[in-house]
Structures are given as structure tokens and as C-alpha cells.
Amino acid sequence: EVQLVETGGGLVQPGKSLKLTCATSGFTFSNAWMHWVRQSPEKQLEWVAQIKAKSNNYATYYAESVKGRFTISRDDSKSSVYLQMNSLKEEDTAIYYCTLNFAYWGQGTLVTVSS
Amino acid sequence: DIQMTQSPASLSASLGETVTIECRASEDIYNGLAWYQQKPGKSPQLLIYNANSLHTGVPSRFSGSGSGTQYSLKINSLQSEDVASYFCQQYYNYPPWTFGGGTKLELK
């Protein structure tokens, strides 16, 4: 059974950093292309970032709204994907989901950016 | 970027009724479209991909259709467990993958 579990969310001040973790199981993680998607308080879904597999040189892609501030990475030995979020803004407040090709989703972790 | 516009934003229907949700893309997406169901407090779940293919385990009362820029999700014989929000997503031209604004379906 595919499982994705996000952790690391919380309340953070504007300009600070936070790192999210998505621990996975139930599939061959090393071959998987993984995404982060976020959902705003207004319930709008927004794709955030993608990381491809080693065979694709771990290529990464980002939404314009987070480019230069967020970094997606992975550790195949731990079957985990990460999202390092720097210079956080209030508009980054959302539930952050990791997803395997949009077919399987974690339960999400809430990030609140507020002073 | 391809913009996805969903309608209606909210919908109220009775049990047993047939419901249709529309999604319009800003350009041709050649059936590169998925539909998701999201129940309150839960993560989105894939219902349909390639515009009309049912994901594993999805009840057959759900169906998708369309082509070009216009797509729709139909729910036949609405059940109480179908109360949820529904989102469309294009994956023809990416990145970015883009979502519609969602349709909130409630029981009348």
C-alpha cells in the first residue's frame, strides 16, 4: 500500500525558514517523480515543485511563486522527499501535500506564516 | 501557463440526481485532464485521468468527457458520500501543472 506522510509544518514568522519532510513507503521510491502541492485557506490548489529520479539527474522544477525561495530534494536511501522553504511570506500559508504523480497524496501538513 | 476555469463554484443537488461539473482550459489540452475529489479535512483523491479514464476503485457512477478546451465530470445517481469538492487539473503542458478553482458539491 502506497503511503505518504508529511511532517514539519507549523507557525513561522515572515522571512523565516521551514523544512517539510514526506516519508514514503509501498512503492519503488528511487524511480518515482515526486511533487509538492499546496492548498491555500481559500481552498485553491497550486502545484509547487517537482523532483525527478536519479535516472533523470534529479531534475527539479518550481512554480514561479516559489522559485528562488523553495528547494525540493530527496533521499532515496530514506524514501523521503523534502521541501526547504526560505524567506517565507504570508501568502505561503497553506496545507502542503506531497504526491506521487498526483495519483497518491499524503494527508498534508499545515504551514502558517504570520507575525 | 494554461488557465483552468471550473463551473459552477458551488452546487446543491438531491440524492439520486445527476450532477455535471464543467472545466474549461485556456488552450487545447488534448485530453490531458484529471479530476479529483476532496472530502472535508482530507487530501485530494484522483477520480479520472486522460479526461475519461476511471482511476482504480472509483465507482462507475463517475464519468468524464470532453475534448479540446472543454471537459466535464458527471456523477450519476448522487450518493451522500459524494459530498465533496471537485477539482480539475491539466497535465498536457507543464510545468506548471494547473488546477481549476474547484466546485463544492452539497446535498439539497
PDB file of C-alpha atoms in Angstrom:
ATOM      1  CA  GLU A   1       0.000   0.000   0.000  1.00  0.00           C
ATOM      2  CA  VAL A   2       1.335   3.402  -1.011  1.00  0.00           C
ATOM      3  CA  GLN A   3       1.767   5.725   1.969  1.00  0.00           C
ATOM      4  CA  LEU A   4       2.923   9.333   2.066  1.00  0.00           C
ATOM      5  CA  VAL A   5       3.304  11.127   5.406  1.00  0.00           C
ATOM      6  CA  GLU A   6       4.180  14.813   5.582  1.00  0.00           C
ATOM      7  CA  THR A   7       5.680  16.417   8.664  1.00  0.00           C
ATOM      8  CA  GLY A   8       7.385  19.655   9.570  1.00  0.00           C
ATOM      9  CA  GLY A   9       4.591  22.191   9.284  1.00  0.00           C
ATOM     10  CA  GLY A  10       3.899  24.843  11.879  1.00  0.00           C
ATOM     11  CA  LEU A  11       3.670  28.532  12.664  1.00  0.00           C
ATOM     12  CA  VAL A  12       6.568  30.616  11.404  1.00  0.00           C
ATOM     13  CA  GLN A  13       7.229  34.337  11.115  1.00  0.00           C
ATOM     14  CA  PRO A  14       7.563  36.056   7.742  1.00  0.00           C
ATOM     15  CA  GLY A  15      11.114  35.895   6.421  1.00  0.00           C
ATOM     16  CA  LYS A  16      11.944  32.718   8.339  1.00  0.00           C
ATOM     17  CA  SER A  17      12.548  29.186   7.084  1.00  0.00           C
ATOM     18  CA  LEU A  18      10.895  25.795   7.451  1.00  0.00           C
ATOM     19  CA  LYS A  19      11.653  22.332   6.093  1.00  0.00           C
ATOM     20  CA  LEU A  20       8.955  19.837   5.256  1.00  0.00           C
ATOM     21  CA  THR A  21       9.516  16.096   5.028  1.00  0.00           C
ATOM     22  CA  CYS A  22       7.475  13.498   3.167  1.00  0.00           C
ATOM     23  CA  ALA A  23       8.224   9.926   4.211  1.00  0.00           C
ATOM     24  CA  THR A  24       7.004   7.302   1.784  1.00  0.00           C
ATOM     25  CA  SER A  25       6.521   3.550   1.552  1.00  0.00           C
ATOM     26  CA  GLY A  26       4.774   0.964  -0.581  1.00  0.00           C
ATOM     27  CA  PHE A  27       6.404   1.721  -3.922  1.00  0.00           C
ATOM     28  CA  THR A  28       9.841   1.946  -5.547  1.00  0.00           C
ATOM     29  CA  PHE A  29      10.719   5.434  -4.398  1.00  0.00           C
ATOM     30  CA  SER A  30      14.017   5.637  -6.280  1.00  0.00           C
ATOM     31  CA  ASN A  31      12.167   5.501  -9.618  1.00  0.00           C
ATOM     32  CA  ALA A  32       9.412   7.913  -8.635  1.00  0.00           C
ATOM     33  CA  TRP A  33       8.882  11.510  -9.689  1.00  0.00           C
ATOM     34  CA  MET A  34       7.557  13.390  -6.668  1.00  0.00           C
ATOM     35  CA  HIS A  35       5.663  16.656  -6.301  1.00  0.00           C
ATOM     36  CA  TRP A  36       4.669  19.131  -3.627  1.00  0.00           C
ATOM     37  CA  VAL A  37       1.252  20.785  -3.995  1.00  0.00           C
ATOM     38  CA  ARG A  38      -0.247  23.331  -1.628  1.00  0.00           C
ATOM     39  CA  GLN A  39      -3.799  24.365  -0.817  1.00  0.00           C
ATOM     40  CA  SER A  40      -4.491  27.895   0.326  1.00  0.00           C
ATOM     41  CA  PRO A  41      -7.003  28.826   3.036  1.00  0.00           C
ATOM     42  CA  GLU A  42      -9.314  29.737   0.135  1.00  0.00           C
ATOM     43  CA  LYS A  43      -9.007  26.054  -0.958  1.00  0.00           C
ATOM     44  CA  GLN A  44      -7.178  26.803  -4.205  1.00  0.00           C
ATOM     45  CA  LEU A  45      -4.731  24.053  -5.207  1.00  0.00           C
ATOM     46  CA  GLU A  46      -1.316  25.163  -6.502  1.00  0.00           C
ATOM     47  CA  TRP A  47       1.477  22.947  -7.755  1.00  0.00           C
ATOM     48  CA  VAL A  48       4.722  23.947  -6.002  1.00  0.00           C
ATOM     49  CA  ALA A  49       7.633  21.759  -7.109  1.00  0.00           C
ATOM     50  CA  GLN A  50       8.665  18.509  -8.734  1.00  0.00           C
ATOM     51  CA  ILE A  51      11.786  16.347  -8.441  1.00  0.00           C
ATOM     52  CA  LYS A  52      12.568  13.583 -10.891  1.00  0.00           C
ATOM     53  CA  ALA A  53      14.510  10.356 -10.289  1.00  0.00           C
ATOM     54  CA  LYS A  54      18.255   9.689 -10.346  1.00  0.00           C
ATOM     55  CA  SER A  55      17.926   8.420 -13.913  1.00  0.00           C
ATOM     56  CA  ASN A  56      16.734  11.934 -14.796  1.00  0.00           C
ATOM     57  CA  ASN A  57      19.598  13.559 -12.875  1.00  0.00           C
ATOM     58  CA  TYR A  58      17.215  14.558 -10.077  1.00  0.00           C
ATOM     59  CA  ALA A  59      15.893  17.394 -12.251  1.00  0.00           C
ATOM     60  CA  THR A  60      13.775  19.914 -10.357  1.00  0.00           C
ATOM     61  CA  TYR A  61      11.046  22.338 -11.374  1.00  0.00           C
ATOM     62  CA  TYR A  62       9.311  25.100  -9.432  1.00  0.00           C
ATOM     63  CA  ALA A  63       6.262  27.318  -9.580  1.00  0.00           C
ATOM     64  CA  GLU A  64       7.173  30.925 -10.311  1.00  0.00           C
ATOM     65  CA  SER A  65       5.686  31.956  -6.964  1.00  0.00           C
ATOM     66  CA  VAL A  66       8.328  29.966  -5.038  1.00  0.00           C
ATOM     67  CA  LYS A  67      11.303  29.918  -7.407  1.00  0.00           C
ATOM     68  CA  GLY A  68      14.466  31.070  -5.672  1.00  0.00           C
ATOM     69  CA  ARG A  69      12.951  30.613  -2.198  1.00  0.00           C
ATOM     70  CA  PHE A  70      11.970  26.919  -2.055  1.00  0.00           C
ATOM     71  CA  THR A  71      14.159  23.884  -2.728  1.00  0.00           C
ATOM     72  CA  ILE A  72      12.891  20.368  -3.312  1.00  0.00           C
ATOM     73  CA  SER A  73      15.238  17.473  -2.615  1.00  0.00           C
ATOM     74  CA  ARG A  74      15.127  13.753  -1.964  1.00  0.00           C
ATOM     75  CA  ASP A  75      16.960  10.986  -0.141  1.00  0.00           C
ATOM     76  CA  ASP A  76      16.396   7.690  -1.927  1.00  0.00           C
ATOM     77  CA  SER A  77      18.002   5.776   0.962  1.00  0.00           C
ATOM     78  CA  LYS A  78      15.222   7.071   3.223  1.00  0.00           C
ATOM     79  CA  SER A  79      12.428   7.052   0.603  1.00  0.00           C
ATOM     80  CA  SER A  80      11.790  10.657   1.508  1.00  0.00           C
ATOM     81  CA  VAL A  81      11.292  13.939  -0.281  1.00  0.00           C
ATOM     82  CA  TYR A  82      11.829  17.361   1.285  1.00  0.00           C
ATOM     83  CA  LEU A  83      10.787  20.952   0.754  1.00  0.00           C
ATOM     84  CA  GLN A  84      13.103  23.599   2.162  1.00  0.00           C
ATOM     85  CA  MET A  85      11.182  26.861   2.365  1.00  0.00           C
ATOM     86  CA  ASN A  86      13.135  30.075   2.893  1.00  0.00           C
ATOM     87  CA  SER A  87      12.105  33.737   3.020  1.00  0.00           C
ATOM     88  CA  LEU A  88       8.561  32.704   3.822  1.00  0.00           C
ATOM     89  CA  LYS A  89       5.713  35.102   3.087  1.00  0.00           C
ATOM     90  CA  GLU A  90       2.205  35.279   4.495  1.00  0.00           C
ATOM     91  CA  GLU A  91       0.871  34.125   1.129  1.00  0.00           C
ATOM     92  CA  ASP A  92       2.775  30.835   1.577  1.00  0.00           C
ATOM     93  CA  THR A  93       0.267  29.924   4.282  1.00  0.00           C
ATOM     94  CA  ALA A  94      -1.314  26.662   3.127  1.00  0.00           C
ATOM     95  CA  ILE A  95      -1.614  22.941   3.624  1.00  0.00           C
ATOM     96  CA  TYR A  96       1.315  21.320   1.861  1.00  0.00           C
ATOM     97  CA  TYR A  97       0.834  17.904   0.284  1.00  0.00           C
ATOM     98  CA  CYS A  98       3.372  15.598  -1.261  1.00  0.00           C
ATOM     99  CA  THR A  99       2.088  13.460  -4.088  1.00  0.00           C
ATOM    100  CA  LEU A 100       3.259  10.582  -6.240  1.00  0.00           C
ATOM    101  CA  ASN A 101       2.332  11.596  -9.767  1.00  0.00           C
ATOM    102  CA  PHE A 102      -0.906  13.101  -8.384  1.00  0.00           C
ATOM    103  CA  ALA A 103      -2.306   9.558  -8.045  1.00  0.00           C
ATOM    104  CA  TYR A 104      -1.421   9.230  -4.371  1.00  0.00           C
ATOM    105  CA  TRP A 105      -1.406  12.048  -1.832  1.00  0.00           C
ATOM    106  CA  GLY A 106      -0.313  12.432   1.751  1.00  0.00           C
ATOM    107  CA  GLN A 107      -2.563  13.846   4.448  1.00  0.00           C
ATOM    108  CA  GLY A 108      -0.842  17.228   4.278  1.00  0.00           C
ATOM    109  CA  THR A 109       0.938  19.451   6.782  1.00  0.00           C
ATOM    110  CA  LEU A 110      -0.194  22.967   7.658  1.00  0.00           C
ATOM    111  CA  VAL A 111       2.206  25.861   7.281  1.00  0.00           C
ATOM    112  CA  THR A 112       1.117  29.186   8.753  1.00  0.00           C
ATOM    113  CA  VAL A 113       3.228  32.252   8.079  1.00  0.00           C
ATOM    114  CA  SER A 114       2.284  35.062  10.420  1.00  0.00           C
ATOM    115  CA  SER A 115       3.862  37.536  12.777  1.00  0.00           C
TER     116      SER A 115
ATOM    117  CA  ASP B   1       0.688  28.896 -18.352  1.00  0.00           C
ATOM    118  CA  ILE B   2      -2.616  27.167 -19.072  1.00  0.00           C
ATOM    119  CA  GLN B   3      -5.506  28.565 -17.038  1.00  0.00           C
ATOM    120  CA  MET B   4      -8.277  26.233 -15.882  1.00  0.00           C
ATOM    121  CA  THR B   5     -11.753  27.620 -15.207  1.00  0.00           C
ATOM    122  CA  GLN B   6     -14.302  25.492 -13.388  1.00  0.00           C
ATOM    123  CA  SER B   7     -18.050  25.992 -13.109  1.00  0.00           C
ATOM    124  CA  PRO B   8     -20.099  26.217 -11.084  1.00  0.00           C
ATOM    125  CA  ALA B   9     -18.155  27.201  -7.959  1.00  0.00           C
ATOM    126  CA  SER B  10     -20.816  25.553  -5.830  1.00  0.00           C
ATOM    127  CA  LEU B  11     -23.649  23.188  -6.485  1.00  0.00           C
ATOM    128  CA  SER B  12     -26.555  21.805  -4.483  1.00  0.00           C
ATOM    129  CA  ALA B  13     -28.213  18.573  -5.602  1.00  0.00           C
ATOM    130  CA  SER B  14     -30.541  15.868  -4.280  1.00  0.00           C
ATOM    131  CA  LEU B  15     -29.741  12.218  -3.667  1.00  0.00           C
ATOM    132  CA  GLY B  16     -30.159  10.196  -6.847  1.00  0.00           C
ATOM    133  CA  GLU B  17     -29.764  13.243  -9.071  1.00  0.00           C
ATOM    134  CA  THR B  18     -27.259  13.525 -11.922  1.00  0.00           C
ATOM    135  CA  VAL B  19     -24.660  16.266 -11.496  1.00  0.00           C
ATOM    136  CA  THR B  20     -22.333  17.795 -14.088  1.00  0.00           C
ATOM    137  CA  ILE B  21     -19.269  19.948 -13.411  1.00  0.00           C
ATOM    138  CA  GLU B  22     -17.525  21.824 -16.207  1.00  0.00           C
ATOM    139  CA  CYS B  23     -13.880  22.713 -16.730  1.00  0.00           C
ATOM    140  CA  ARG B  24     -12.522  24.958 -19.455  1.00  0.00           C
ATOM    141  CA  ALA B  25      -8.862  25.273 -20.403  1.00  0.00           C
ATOM    142  CA  SER B  26      -7.344  28.453 -21.836  1.00  0.00           C
ATOM    143  CA  GLU B  27      -5.981  26.408 -24.741  1.00  0.00           C
ATOM    144  CA  ASP B  28      -6.295  22.914 -26.172  1.00  0.00           C
ATOM    145  CA  ILE B  29      -5.022  20.364 -23.643  1.00  0.00           C
ATOM    146  CA  TYR B  30      -5.587  17.280 -25.810  1.00  0.00           C
ATOM    147  CA  ASN B  31      -7.347  15.282 -23.067  1.00  0.00           C
ATOM    148  CA  GLY B  32      -4.506  15.853 -20.613  1.00  0.00           C
ATOM    149  CA  LEU B  33      -7.006  16.377 -17.829  1.00  0.00           C
ATOM    150  CA  ALA B  34      -7.656  14.840 -14.435  1.00  0.00           C
ATOM    151  CA  TRP B  35     -10.468  15.191 -11.910  1.00  0.00           C
ATOM    152  CA  TYR B  36     -10.017  14.985  -8.147  1.00  0.00           C
ATOM    153  CA  GLN B  37     -12.435  14.591  -5.274  1.00  0.00           C
ATOM    154  CA  GLN B  38     -11.626  16.165  -1.924  1.00  0.00           C
ATOM    155  CA  LYS B  39     -13.778  15.415   1.100  1.00  0.00           C
ATOM    156  CA  PRO B  40     -13.716  17.837   4.056  1.00  0.00           C
ATOM    157  CA  GLY B  41     -10.485  17.566   6.036  1.00  0.00           C
ATOM    158  CA  LYS B  42      -8.971  15.069   3.588  1.00  0.00           C
ATOM    159  CA  SER B  43      -6.450  15.205   0.761  1.00  0.00           C
ATOM    160  CA  PRO B  44      -7.484  15.220  -2.907  1.00  0.00           C
ATOM    161  CA  GLN B  45      -8.094  11.814  -4.451  1.00  0.00           C
ATOM    162  CA  LEU B  46      -7.724  11.032  -8.149  1.00  0.00           C
ATOM    163  CA  LEU B  47     -11.020  10.139  -9.830  1.00  0.00           C
ATOM    164  CA  ILE B  48     -10.387  10.391 -13.560  1.00  0.00           C
ATOM    165  CA  TYR B  49      -7.346  10.808 -15.796  1.00  0.00           C
ATOM    166  CA  ASN B  50      -6.903  11.310 -19.535  1.00  0.00           C
ATOM    167  CA  ALA B  51     -10.259  13.093 -19.405  1.00  0.00           C
ATOM    168  CA  ASN B  52     -12.335   9.906 -19.344  1.00  0.00           C
ATOM    169  CA  SER B  53     -10.414   7.022 -17.698  1.00  0.00           C
ATOM    170  CA  LEU B  54     -11.596   5.957 -14.262  1.00  0.00           C
ATOM    171  CA  HIS B  55      -8.881   5.567 -11.624  1.00  0.00           C
ATOM    172  CA  THR B  56      -8.717   2.245  -9.799  1.00  0.00           C
ATOM    173  CA  GLY B  57     -11.525   1.754  -7.324  1.00  0.00           C
ATOM    174  CA  VAL B  58     -13.612   4.747  -8.416  1.00  0.00           C
ATOM    175  CA  PRO B  59     -17.341   3.941  -8.678  1.00  0.00           C
ATOM    176  CA  SER B  60     -18.742   3.725 -12.192  1.00  0.00           C
ATOM    177  CA  ARG B  61     -21.308   6.462 -11.456  1.00  0.00           C
ATOM    178  CA  PHE B  62     -18.422   8.886 -12.065  1.00  0.00           C
ATOM    179  CA  SER B  63     -17.540   9.632 -15.675  1.00  0.00           C
ATOM    180  CA  GLY B  64     -15.515  12.184 -17.576  1.00  0.00           C
ATOM    181  CA  SER B  65     -15.823  13.521 -21.088  1.00  0.00           C
ATOM    182  CA  GLY B  66     -14.744  16.326 -23.335  1.00  0.00           C
ATOM    183  CA  SER B  67     -12.046  17.373 -25.738  1.00  0.00           C
ATOM    184  CA  GLY B  68     -10.078  20.416 -26.799  1.00  0.00           C
ATOM    185  CA  THR B  69     -10.671  23.079 -24.186  1.00  0.00           C
ATOM    186  CA  GLN B  70     -13.986  21.865 -22.717  1.00  0.00           C
ATOM    187  CA  TYR B  71     -14.317  18.987 -20.250  1.00  0.00           C
ATOM    188  CA  SER B  72     -16.916  17.750 -17.818  1.00  0.00           C
ATOM    189  CA  LEU B  73     -17.303  15.434 -14.859  1.00  0.00           C
ATOM    190  CA  LYS B  74     -20.646  13.700 -14.433  1.00  0.00           C
ATOM    191  CA  ILE B  75     -21.905  11.969 -11.321  1.00  0.00           C
ATOM    192  CA  ASN B  76     -24.894   9.717 -11.891  1.00  0.00           C
ATOM    193  CA  SER B  77     -27.292   8.860  -9.082  1.00  0.00           C
ATOM    194  CA  LEU B  78     -25.702  11.135  -6.472  1.00  0.00           C
ATOM    195  CA  GLN B  79     -24.873   9.433  -3.181  1.00  0.00           C
ATOM    196  CA  SER B  80     -24.340  11.061   0.224  1.00  0.00           C
ATOM    197  CA  GLU B  81     -20.655  10.061   0.158  1.00  0.00           C
ATOM    198  CA  ASP B  82     -20.186  12.191  -2.979  1.00  0.00           C
ATOM    199  CA  VAL B  83     -20.491  15.403  -0.954  1.00  0.00           C
ATOM    200  CA  ALA B  84     -17.082  16.928  -1.547  1.00  0.00           C
ATOM    201  CA  SER B  85     -15.169  19.482  -3.540  1.00  0.00           C
ATOM    202  CA  TYR B  86     -14.074  18.573  -7.057  1.00  0.00           C
ATOM    203  CA  PHE B  87     -11.066  19.936  -8.925  1.00  0.00           C
ATOM    204  CA  CYS B  88      -9.864  19.605 -12.488  1.00  0.00           C
ATOM    205  CA  GLN B  89      -6.173  19.700 -13.429  1.00  0.00           C
ATOM    206  CA  GLN B  90      -4.362  19.905 -16.726  1.00  0.00           C
ATOM    207  CA  TYR B  91      -1.160  17.976 -17.323  1.00  0.00           C
ATOM    208  CA  TYR B  92      -0.777  18.478 -21.061  1.00  0.00           C
ATOM    209  CA  ASN B  93       1.599  21.434 -20.854  1.00  0.00           C
ATOM    210  CA  TYR B  94       3.822  21.561 -17.791  1.00  0.00           C
ATOM    211  CA  PRO B  95       5.369  22.841 -15.693  1.00  0.00           C
ATOM    212  CA  PRO B  96       3.321  24.213 -14.173  1.00  0.00           C
ATOM    213  CA  TRP B  97       0.550  21.714 -13.644  1.00  0.00           C
ATOM    214  CA  THR B  98      -2.545  23.876 -13.088  1.00  0.00           C
ATOM    215  CA  PHE B  99      -5.810  23.315 -11.284  1.00  0.00           C
ATOM    216  CA  GLY B 100      -9.301  24.693 -11.603  1.00  0.00           C
ATOM    217  CA  GLY B 101     -10.753  26.705  -8.754  1.00  0.00           C
ATOM    218  CA  GLY B 102     -12.900  23.840  -7.515  1.00  0.00           C
ATOM    219  CA  THR B 103     -16.606  23.034  -7.235  1.00  0.00           C
ATOM    220  CA  LYS B 104     -18.174  22.468  -3.835  1.00  0.00           C
ATOM    221  CA  LEU B 105     -20.980  19.911  -4.050  1.00  0.00           C
ATOM    222  CA  GLU B 106     -23.578  19.832  -1.298  1.00  0.00           C
ATOM    223  CA  LEU B 107     -26.818  17.949  -0.734  1.00  0.00           C
ATOM    224  CA  LYS B 108     -30.081  19.795  -1.194  1.00  0.00           C
TER     225      LYS B 108
END
